[in-house]
XYZ file of N, CA and C in Angstrom:
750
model
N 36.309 -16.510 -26.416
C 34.892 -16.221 -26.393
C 34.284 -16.403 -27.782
N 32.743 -16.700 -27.955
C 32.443 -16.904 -28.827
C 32.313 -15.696 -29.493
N 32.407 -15.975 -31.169
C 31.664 -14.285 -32.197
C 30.327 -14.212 -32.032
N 29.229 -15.064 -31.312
C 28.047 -15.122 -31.303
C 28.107 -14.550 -30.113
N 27.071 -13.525 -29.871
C 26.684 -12.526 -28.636
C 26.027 -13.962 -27.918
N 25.838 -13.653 -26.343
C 25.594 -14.672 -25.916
C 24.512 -14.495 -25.695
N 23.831 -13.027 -25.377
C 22.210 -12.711 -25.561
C 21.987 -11.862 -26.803
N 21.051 -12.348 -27.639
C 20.939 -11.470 -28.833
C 20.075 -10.427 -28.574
N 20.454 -9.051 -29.248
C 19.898 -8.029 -29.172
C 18.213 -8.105 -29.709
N 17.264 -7.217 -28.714
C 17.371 -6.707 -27.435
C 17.392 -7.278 -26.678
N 17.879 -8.203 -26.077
C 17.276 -9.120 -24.532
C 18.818 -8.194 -23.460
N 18.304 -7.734 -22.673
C 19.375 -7.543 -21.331
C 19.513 -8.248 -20.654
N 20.487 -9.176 -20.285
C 20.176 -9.820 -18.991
C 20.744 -9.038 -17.750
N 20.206 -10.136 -16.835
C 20.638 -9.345 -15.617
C 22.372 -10.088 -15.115
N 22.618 -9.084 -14.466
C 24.453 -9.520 -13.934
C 24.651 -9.074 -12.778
N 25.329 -9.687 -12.088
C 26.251 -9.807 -11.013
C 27.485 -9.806 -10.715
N 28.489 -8.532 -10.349
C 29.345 -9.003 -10.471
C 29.966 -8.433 -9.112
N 31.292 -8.682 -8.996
C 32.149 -8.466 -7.619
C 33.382 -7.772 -7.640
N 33.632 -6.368 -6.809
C 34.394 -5.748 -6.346
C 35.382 -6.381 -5.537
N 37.204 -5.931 -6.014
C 37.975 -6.118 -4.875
C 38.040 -5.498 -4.379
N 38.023 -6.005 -2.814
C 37.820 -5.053 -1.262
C 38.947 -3.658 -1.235
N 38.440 -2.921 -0.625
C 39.669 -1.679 -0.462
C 40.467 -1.991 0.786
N 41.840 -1.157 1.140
C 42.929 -2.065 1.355
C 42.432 -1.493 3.229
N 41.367 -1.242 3.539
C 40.554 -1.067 4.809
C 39.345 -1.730 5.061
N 39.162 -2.014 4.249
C 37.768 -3.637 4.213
C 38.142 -4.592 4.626
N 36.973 -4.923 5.125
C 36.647 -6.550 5.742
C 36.035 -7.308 5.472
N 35.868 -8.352 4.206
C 35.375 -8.684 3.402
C 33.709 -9.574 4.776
N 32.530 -9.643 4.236
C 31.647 -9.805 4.993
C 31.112 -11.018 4.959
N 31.780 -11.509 3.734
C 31.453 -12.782 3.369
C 32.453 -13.283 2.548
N 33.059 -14.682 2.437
C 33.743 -15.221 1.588
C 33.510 -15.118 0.022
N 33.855 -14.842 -0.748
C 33.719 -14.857 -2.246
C 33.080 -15.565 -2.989
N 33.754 -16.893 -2.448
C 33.123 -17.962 -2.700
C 31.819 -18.199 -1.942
N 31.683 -18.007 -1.326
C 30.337 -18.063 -0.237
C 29.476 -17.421 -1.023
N 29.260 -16.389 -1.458
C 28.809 -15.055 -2.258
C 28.199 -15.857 -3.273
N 29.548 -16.127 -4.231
C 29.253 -16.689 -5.641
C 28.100 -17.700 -5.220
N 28.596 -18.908 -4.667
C 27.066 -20.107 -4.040
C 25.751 -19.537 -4.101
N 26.129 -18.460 -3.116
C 24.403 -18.173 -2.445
C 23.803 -17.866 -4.205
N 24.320 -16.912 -4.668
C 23.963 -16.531 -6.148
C 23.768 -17.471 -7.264
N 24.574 -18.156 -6.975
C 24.089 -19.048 -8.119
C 23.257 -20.388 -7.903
N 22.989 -20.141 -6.709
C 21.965 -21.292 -5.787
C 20.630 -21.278 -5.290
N 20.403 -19.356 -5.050
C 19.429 -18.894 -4.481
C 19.377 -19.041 -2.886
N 19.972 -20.111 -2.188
C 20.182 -19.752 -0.902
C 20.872 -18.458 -0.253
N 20.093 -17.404 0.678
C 20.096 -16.425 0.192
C 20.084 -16.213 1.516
N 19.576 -17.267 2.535
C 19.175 -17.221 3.986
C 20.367 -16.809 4.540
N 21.358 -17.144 4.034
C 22.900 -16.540 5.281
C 23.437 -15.461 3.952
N 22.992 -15.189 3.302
C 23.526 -13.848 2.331
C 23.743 -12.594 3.758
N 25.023 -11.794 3.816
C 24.924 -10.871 4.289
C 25.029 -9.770 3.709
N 24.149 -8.383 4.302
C 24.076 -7.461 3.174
C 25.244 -6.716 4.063
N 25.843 -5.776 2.911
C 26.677 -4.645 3.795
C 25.809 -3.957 4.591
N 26.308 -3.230 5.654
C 25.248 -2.146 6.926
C 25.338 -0.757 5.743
N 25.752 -0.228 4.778
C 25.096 0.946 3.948
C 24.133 0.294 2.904
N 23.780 -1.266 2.839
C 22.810 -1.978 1.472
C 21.333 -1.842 2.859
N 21.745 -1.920 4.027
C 20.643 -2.122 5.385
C 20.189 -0.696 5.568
N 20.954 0.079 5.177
C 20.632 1.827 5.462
C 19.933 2.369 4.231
N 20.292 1.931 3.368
C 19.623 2.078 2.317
C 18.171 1.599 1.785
N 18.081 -0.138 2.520
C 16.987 -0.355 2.217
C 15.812 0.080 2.941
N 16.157 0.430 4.446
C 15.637 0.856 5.602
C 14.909 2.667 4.980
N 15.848 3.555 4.425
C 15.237 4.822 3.948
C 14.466 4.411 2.805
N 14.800 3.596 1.997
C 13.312 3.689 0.733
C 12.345 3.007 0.813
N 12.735 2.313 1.963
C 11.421 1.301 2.751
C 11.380 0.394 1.725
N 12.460 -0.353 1.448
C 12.464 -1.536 0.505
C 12.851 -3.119 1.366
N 11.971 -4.252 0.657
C 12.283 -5.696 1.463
C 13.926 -5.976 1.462
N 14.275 -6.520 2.313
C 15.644 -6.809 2.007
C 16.103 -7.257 0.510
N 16.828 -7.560 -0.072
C 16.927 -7.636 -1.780
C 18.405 -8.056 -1.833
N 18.147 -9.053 -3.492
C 19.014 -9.441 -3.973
C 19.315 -8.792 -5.003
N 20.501 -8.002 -5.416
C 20.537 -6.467 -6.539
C 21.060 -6.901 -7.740
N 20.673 -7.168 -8.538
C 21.409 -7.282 -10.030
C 21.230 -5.925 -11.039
N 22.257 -5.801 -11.932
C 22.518 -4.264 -13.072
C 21.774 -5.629 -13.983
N 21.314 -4.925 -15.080
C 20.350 -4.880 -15.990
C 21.544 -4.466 -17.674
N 21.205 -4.834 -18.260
C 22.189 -4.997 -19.482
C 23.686 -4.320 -19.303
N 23.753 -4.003 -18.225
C 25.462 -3.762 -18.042
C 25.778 -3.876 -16.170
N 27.297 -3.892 -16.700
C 28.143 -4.154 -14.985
C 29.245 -2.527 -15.512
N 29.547 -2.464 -14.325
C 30.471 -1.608 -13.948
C 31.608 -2.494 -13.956
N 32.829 -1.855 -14.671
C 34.132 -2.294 -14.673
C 34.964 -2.915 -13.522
N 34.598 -1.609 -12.119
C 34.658 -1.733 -10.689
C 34.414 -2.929 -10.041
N 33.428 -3.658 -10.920
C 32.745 -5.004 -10.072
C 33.255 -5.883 -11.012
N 34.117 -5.839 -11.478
C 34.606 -7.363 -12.159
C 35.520 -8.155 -12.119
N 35.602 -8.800 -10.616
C 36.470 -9.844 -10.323
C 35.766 -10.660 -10.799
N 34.653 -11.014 -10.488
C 34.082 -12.337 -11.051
C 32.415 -11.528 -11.275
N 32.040 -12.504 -12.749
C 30.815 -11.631 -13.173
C 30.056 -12.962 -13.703
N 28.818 -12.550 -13.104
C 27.794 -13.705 -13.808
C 26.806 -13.159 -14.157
N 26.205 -13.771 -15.520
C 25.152 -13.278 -16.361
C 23.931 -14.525 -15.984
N 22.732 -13.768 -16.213
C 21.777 -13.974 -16.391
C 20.623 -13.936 -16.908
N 19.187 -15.018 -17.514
C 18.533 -14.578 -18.038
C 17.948 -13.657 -17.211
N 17.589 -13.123 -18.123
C 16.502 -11.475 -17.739
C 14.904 -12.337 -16.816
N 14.702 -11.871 -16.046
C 13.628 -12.417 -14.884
C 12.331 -11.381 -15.560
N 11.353 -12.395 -16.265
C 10.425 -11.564 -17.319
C 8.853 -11.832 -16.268
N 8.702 -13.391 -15.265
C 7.617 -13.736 -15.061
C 7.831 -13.272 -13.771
N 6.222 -12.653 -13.383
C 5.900 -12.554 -11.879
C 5.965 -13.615 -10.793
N 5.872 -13.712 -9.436
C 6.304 -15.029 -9.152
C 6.289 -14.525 -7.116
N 6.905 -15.349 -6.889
C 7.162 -15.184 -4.924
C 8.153 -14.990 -4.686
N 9.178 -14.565 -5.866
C 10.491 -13.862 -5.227
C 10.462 -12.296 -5.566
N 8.973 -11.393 -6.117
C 8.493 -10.255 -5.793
C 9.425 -9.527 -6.889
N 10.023 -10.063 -8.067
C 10.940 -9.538 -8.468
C 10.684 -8.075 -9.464
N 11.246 -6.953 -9.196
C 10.885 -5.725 -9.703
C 12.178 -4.713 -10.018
N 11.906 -4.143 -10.750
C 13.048 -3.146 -11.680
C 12.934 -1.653 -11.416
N 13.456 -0.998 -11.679
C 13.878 0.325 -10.954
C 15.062 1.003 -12.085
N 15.010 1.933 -13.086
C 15.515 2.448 -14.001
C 16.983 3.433 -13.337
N 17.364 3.257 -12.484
C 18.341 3.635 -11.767
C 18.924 2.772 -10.032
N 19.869 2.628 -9.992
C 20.606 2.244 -8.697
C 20.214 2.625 -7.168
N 18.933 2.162 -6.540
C 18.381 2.564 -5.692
C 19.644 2.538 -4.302
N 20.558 2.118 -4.185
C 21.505 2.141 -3.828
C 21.902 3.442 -3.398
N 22.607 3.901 -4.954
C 23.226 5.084 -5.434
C 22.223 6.128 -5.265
N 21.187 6.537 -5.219
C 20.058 7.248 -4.806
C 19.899 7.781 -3.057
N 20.129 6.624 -2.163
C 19.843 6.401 -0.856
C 20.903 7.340 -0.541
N 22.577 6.757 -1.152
C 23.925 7.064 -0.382
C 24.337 8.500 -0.900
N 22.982 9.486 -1.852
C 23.425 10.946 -2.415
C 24.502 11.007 -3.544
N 24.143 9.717 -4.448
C 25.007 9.755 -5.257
C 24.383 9.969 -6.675
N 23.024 9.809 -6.746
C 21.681 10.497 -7.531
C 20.644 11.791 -6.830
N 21.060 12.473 -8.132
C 19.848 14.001 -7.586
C 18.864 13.797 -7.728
N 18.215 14.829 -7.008
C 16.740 14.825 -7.516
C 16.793 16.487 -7.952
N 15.423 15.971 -8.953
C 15.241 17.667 -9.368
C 14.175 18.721 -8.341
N 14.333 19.198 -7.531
C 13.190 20.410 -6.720
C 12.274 20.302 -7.451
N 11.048 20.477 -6.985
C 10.973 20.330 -5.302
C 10.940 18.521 -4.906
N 11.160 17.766 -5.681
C 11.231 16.474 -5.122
C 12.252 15.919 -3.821
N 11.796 15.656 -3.246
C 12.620 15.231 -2.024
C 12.878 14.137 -0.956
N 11.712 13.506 -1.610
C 11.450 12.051 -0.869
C 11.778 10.956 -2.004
N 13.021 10.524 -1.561
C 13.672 9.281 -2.486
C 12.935 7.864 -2.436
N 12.133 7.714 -1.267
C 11.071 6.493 -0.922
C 10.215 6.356 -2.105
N 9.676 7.654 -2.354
C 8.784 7.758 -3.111
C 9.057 7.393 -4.749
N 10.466 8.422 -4.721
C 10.712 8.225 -6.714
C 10.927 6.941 -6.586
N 11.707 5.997 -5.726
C 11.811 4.562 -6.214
C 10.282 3.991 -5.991
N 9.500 4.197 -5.036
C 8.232 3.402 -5.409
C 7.424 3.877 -6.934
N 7.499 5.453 -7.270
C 6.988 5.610 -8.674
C 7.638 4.947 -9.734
N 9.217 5.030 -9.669
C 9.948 5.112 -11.021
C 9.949 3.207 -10.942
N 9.323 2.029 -10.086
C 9.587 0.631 -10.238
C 8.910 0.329 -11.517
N 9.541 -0.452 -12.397
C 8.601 -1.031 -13.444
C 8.794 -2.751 -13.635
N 7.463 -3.120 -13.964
C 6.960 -4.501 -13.159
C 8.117 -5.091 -14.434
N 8.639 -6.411 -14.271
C 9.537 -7.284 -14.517
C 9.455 -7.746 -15.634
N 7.739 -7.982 -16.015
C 7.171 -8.489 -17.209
C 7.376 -7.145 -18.513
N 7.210 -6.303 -17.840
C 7.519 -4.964 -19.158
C 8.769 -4.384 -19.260
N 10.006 -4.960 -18.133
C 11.047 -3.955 -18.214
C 11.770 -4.225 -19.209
N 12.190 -4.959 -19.828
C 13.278 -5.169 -21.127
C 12.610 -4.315 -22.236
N 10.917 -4.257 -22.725
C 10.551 -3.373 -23.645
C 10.969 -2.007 -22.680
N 10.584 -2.039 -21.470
C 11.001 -0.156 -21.222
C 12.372 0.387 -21.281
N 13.149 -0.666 -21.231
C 14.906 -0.194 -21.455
C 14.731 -0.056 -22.134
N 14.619 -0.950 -23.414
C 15.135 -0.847 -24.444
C 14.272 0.022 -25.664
N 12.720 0.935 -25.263
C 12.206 1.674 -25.386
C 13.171 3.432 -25.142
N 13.971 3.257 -23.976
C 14.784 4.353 -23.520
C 15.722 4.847 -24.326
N 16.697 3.283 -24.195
C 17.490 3.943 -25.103
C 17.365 4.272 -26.493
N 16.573 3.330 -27.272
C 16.040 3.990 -28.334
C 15.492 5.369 -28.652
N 15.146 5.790 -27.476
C 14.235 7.127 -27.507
C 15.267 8.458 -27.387
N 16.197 8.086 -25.994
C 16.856 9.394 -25.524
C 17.937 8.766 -25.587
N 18.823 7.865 -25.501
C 20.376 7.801 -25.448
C 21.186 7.972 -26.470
N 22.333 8.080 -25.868
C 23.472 9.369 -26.799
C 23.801 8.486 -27.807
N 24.561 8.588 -29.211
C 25.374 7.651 -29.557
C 26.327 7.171 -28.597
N 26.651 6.092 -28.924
C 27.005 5.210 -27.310
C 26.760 4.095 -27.365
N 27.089 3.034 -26.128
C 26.470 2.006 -26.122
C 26.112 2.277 -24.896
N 25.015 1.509 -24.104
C 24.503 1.905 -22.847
C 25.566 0.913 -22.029
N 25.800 -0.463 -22.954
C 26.596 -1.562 -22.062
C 27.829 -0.503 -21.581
N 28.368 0.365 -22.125
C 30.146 0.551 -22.200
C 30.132 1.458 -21.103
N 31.164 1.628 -20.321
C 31.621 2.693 -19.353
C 32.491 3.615 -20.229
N 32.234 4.646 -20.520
C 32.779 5.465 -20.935
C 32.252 6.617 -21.227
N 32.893 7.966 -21.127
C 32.390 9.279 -21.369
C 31.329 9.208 -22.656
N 31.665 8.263 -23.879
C 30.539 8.737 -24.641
C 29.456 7.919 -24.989
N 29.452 7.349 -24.095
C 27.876 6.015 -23.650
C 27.416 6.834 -22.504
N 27.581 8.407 -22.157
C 26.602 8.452 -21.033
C 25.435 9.300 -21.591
N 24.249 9.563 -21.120
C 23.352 9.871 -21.092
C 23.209 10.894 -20.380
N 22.429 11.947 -21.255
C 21.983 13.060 -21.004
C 20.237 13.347 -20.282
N 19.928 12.429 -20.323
C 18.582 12.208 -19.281
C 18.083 11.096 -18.813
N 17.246 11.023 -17.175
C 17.161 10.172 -16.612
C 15.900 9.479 -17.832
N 15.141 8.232 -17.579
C 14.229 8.105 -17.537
C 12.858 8.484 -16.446
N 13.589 8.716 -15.631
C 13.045 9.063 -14.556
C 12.748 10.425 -14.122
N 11.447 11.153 -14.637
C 11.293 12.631 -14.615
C 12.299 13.136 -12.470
N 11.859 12.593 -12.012
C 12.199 13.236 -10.562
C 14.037 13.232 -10.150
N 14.672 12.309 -11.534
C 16.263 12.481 -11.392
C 17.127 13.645 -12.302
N 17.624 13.798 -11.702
C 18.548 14.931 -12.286
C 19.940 14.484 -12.893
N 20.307 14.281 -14.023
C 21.791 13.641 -13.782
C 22.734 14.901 -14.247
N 23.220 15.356 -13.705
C 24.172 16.551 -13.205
C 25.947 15.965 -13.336
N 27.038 16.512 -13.359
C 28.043 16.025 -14.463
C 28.541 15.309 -13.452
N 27.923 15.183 -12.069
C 28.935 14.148 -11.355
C 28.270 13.370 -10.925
N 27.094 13.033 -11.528
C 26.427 11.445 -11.332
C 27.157 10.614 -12.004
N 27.336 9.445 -11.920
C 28.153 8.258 -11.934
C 27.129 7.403 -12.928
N 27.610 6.266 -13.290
C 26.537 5.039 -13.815
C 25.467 4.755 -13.099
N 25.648 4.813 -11.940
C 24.461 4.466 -11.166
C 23.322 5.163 -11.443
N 23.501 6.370 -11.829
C 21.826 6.957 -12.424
C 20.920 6.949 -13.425
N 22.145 5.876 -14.322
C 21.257 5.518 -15.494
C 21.527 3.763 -15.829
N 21.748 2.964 -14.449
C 22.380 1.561 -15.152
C 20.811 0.902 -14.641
N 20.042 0.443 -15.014
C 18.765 -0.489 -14.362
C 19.092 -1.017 -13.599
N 18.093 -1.569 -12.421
C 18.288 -2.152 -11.262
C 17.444 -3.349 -11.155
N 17.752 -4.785 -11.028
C 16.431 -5.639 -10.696
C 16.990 -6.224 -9.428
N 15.787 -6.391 -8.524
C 15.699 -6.533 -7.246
C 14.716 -8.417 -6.947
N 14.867 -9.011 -6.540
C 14.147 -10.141 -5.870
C 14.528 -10.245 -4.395
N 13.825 -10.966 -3.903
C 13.687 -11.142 -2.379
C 14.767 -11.865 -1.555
N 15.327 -11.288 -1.000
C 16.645 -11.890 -0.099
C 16.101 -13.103 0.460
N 16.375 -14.200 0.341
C 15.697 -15.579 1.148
C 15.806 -16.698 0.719
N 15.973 -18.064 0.928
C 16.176 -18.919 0.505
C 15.436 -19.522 -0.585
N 15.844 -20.319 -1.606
C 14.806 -20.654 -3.068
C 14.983 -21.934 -2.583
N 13.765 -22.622 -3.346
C 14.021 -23.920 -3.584
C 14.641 -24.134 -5.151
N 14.506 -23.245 -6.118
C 15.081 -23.085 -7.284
C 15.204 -21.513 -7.447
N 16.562 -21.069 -7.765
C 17.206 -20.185 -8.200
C 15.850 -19.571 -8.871
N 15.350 -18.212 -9.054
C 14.415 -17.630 -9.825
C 15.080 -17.347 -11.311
N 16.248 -17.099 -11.665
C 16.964 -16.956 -12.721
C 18.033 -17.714 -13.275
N 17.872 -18.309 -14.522
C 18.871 -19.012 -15.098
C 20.359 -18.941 -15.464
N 20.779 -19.380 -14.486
C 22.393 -18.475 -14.460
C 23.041 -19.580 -16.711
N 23.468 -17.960 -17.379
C 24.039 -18.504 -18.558
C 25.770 -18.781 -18.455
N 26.379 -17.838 -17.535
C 27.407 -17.721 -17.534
C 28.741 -17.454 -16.403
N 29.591 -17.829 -16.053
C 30.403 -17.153 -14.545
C 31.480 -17.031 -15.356
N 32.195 -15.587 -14.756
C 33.772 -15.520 -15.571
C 34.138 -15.576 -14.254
N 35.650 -16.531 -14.583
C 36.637 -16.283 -13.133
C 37.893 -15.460 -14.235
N 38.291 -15.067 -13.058
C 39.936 -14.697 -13.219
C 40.591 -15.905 -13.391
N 41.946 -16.008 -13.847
C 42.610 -17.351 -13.900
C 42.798 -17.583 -12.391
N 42.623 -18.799 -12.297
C 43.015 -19.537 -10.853
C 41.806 -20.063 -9.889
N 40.805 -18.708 -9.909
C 39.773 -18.728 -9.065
C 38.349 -20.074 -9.353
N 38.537 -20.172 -10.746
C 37.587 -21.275 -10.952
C 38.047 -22.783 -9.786
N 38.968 -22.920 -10.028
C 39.701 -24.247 -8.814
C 39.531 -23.305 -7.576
N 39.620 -22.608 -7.207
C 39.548 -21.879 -6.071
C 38.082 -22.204 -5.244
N 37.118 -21.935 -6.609
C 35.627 -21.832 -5.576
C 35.328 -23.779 -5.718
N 35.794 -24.622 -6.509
C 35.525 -25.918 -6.422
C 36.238 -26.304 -5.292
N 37.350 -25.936 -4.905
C 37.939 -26.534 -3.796
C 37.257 -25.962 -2.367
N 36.770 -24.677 -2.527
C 35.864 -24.228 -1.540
C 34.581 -25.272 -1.584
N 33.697 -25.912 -2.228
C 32.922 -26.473 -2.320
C 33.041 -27.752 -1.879
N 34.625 -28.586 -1.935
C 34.651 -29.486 -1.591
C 35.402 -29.413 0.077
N 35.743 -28.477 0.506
C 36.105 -28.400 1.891
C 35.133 -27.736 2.685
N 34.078 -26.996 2.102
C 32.927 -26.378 3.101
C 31.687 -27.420 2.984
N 31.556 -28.035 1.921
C 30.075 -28.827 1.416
C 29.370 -27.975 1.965
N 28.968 -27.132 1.325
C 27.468 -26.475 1.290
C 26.246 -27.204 1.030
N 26.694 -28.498 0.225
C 25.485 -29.073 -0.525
C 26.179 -30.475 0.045
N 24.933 -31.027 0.554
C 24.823 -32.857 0.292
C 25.115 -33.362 -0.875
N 25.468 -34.818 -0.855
C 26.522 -35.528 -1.680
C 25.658 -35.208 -3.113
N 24.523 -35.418 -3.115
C 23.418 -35.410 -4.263
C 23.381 -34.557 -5.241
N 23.514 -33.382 -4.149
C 23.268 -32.047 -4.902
C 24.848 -31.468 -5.466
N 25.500 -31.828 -4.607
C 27.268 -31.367 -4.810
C 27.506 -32.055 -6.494
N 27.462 -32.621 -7.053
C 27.526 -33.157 -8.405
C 27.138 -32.438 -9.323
N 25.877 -32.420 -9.269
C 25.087 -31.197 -10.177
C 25.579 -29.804 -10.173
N 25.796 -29.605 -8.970
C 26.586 -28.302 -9.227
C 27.879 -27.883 -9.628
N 28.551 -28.936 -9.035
C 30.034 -28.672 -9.682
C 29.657 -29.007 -11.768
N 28.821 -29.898 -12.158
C 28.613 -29.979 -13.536
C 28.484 -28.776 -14.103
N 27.449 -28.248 -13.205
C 26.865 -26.984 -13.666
C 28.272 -25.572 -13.642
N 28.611 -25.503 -12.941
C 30.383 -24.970 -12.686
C 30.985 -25.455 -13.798
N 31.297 -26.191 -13.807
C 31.954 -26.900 -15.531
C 31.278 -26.466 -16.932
N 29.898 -26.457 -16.663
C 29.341 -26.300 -18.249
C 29.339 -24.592 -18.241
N 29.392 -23.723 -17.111
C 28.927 -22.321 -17.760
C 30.096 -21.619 -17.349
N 31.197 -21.822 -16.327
C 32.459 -21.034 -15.491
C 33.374 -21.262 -16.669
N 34.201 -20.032 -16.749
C 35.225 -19.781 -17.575
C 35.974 -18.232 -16.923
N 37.520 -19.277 -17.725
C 38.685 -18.292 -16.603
C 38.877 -17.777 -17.754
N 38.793 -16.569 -17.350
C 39.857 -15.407 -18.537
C 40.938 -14.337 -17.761
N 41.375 -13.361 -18.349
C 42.127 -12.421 -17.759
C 41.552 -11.307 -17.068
N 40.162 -11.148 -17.657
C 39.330 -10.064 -17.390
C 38.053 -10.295 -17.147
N 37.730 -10.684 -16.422
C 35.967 -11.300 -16.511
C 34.971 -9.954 -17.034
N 35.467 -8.727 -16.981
C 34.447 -7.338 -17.225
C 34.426 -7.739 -18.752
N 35.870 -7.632 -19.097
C 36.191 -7.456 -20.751
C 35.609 -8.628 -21.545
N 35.712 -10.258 -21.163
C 35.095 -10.935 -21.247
C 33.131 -11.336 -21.811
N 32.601 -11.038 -20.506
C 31.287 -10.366 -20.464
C 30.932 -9.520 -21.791
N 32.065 -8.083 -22.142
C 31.429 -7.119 -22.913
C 31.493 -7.855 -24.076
N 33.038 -8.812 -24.425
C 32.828 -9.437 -25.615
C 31.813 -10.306 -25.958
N 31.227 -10.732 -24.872
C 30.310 -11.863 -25.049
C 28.691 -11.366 -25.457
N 28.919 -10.266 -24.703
C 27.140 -9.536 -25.213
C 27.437 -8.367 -26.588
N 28.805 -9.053 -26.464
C 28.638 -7.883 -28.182
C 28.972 -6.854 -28.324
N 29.498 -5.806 -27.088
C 30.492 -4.469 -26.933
C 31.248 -4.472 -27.250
């Protein structure tokens, strides 16, 4: 990896990354399938899990494509892709949320009494796309611990939400303080965000090209460009999490 951070401080980008299944899962979609839709914007056969459908259904949110905001969870790093930070308004509706609306829905974020309608704190606590990198990075400047906000660890966590109506209590998780950006589940004609980077594990980079050349997702035209594009930004390491942190500078 390079000694040059790959986004210079402050810029967050946004990331994506992927969990291995538990040994009672049924994976819902191919991996590789996954990775495509994401780094393609075809989004039309994206399937969400039925608790991402329960979730969006109680906060009364559009179906959504979920990216963490200057950090990933360790948990999700089989394969991790970075992105620029999504700053312009636009028709993929894209909007930010200072906590894991997710993690909120499934009772894994408090609220403080008398608040009680979680619909609501995520429609108050959204902040529009164009201001969210100054409001992170307004936050942590303001209230976060010594720490880094990127790092998982006991002393990167935070002692208050940004969000007056959350409570973070000693068994909230990352999810109550990792940012959330959301765009519209649905097909693009161009990706809304500039993918900078994909880590594979060793092996998996040939893995998703050979998926590409036995599924063709893409006509002959487009199949070129993308595998280029696979070549100029995919890189195998041992750790795609550890990877990532070296790369933004943790």
């Amino acid at each position: 990896m390079s000694t040059v951070p790959l986004f210079e401080p402050p810029v967050r980008p946004w990331i994506q990354g992927a969990r291995p299944l538990g040994a009672d899962e049924v994976a819902l979609m191919e991996w590789q399938e996954l990775l495509f839709c994401r780094l393609t914007g075809q989004f039309g056969s994206y399937i969400s899990s039925p608790k991402t459908i329960a979730s969006e259904q109680l906060l009364r949110l559009e179906r959504s494509i979920y990216y963490g905001i200057g950090r990933n969870s360790p948990a999700f790093g089989e394969i991790v892709a970075l992105f620029e930070p999504l700053e312009e308004h636009g028709s993929h509706a894209g909007v930010t949320t200072p906590f894991d609306t997710g993690g909120l829905a499934q009772g894994h974020i408090h609220l403080r009494p008398p608040v009680s309608n979680p619909a609501e704190v995520v429609s108050d606590a959204n902040v529009a796309i164009d201001r969210h990198q100054d409001a992170l990075n307004g936050w942590i400047d303001a209230t976060y611990p010594p720490g880094d906000y990127r790092a998982d660890e006991d002393g990167s966590r935070p002692t208050e939400s940004s969000v007056p109506a959350i409570v973070l209590t000693p068994d909230t998780d990352d999810r109550g303080w990792t940012w959330e950006g959301r765009i519209d589940a649905r097909d693009y004609d161009q990706l809304p965000l500039t993918v900078r980077r994909v880590y594979f594990k060793h092996g998996s980079l040939q893995m998703y090209l050979d998926w590409l050349e036995e599924r063709t997702p893409l006509d002959s035209a487009d199949l070129l460009p993308h595998e280029d594009l696979i070549a100029a930004i995919g890189m195998e390491v041992a750790s795609p999490y550890e990877a990532m942190m070296e790369d933004l500078g943790g």
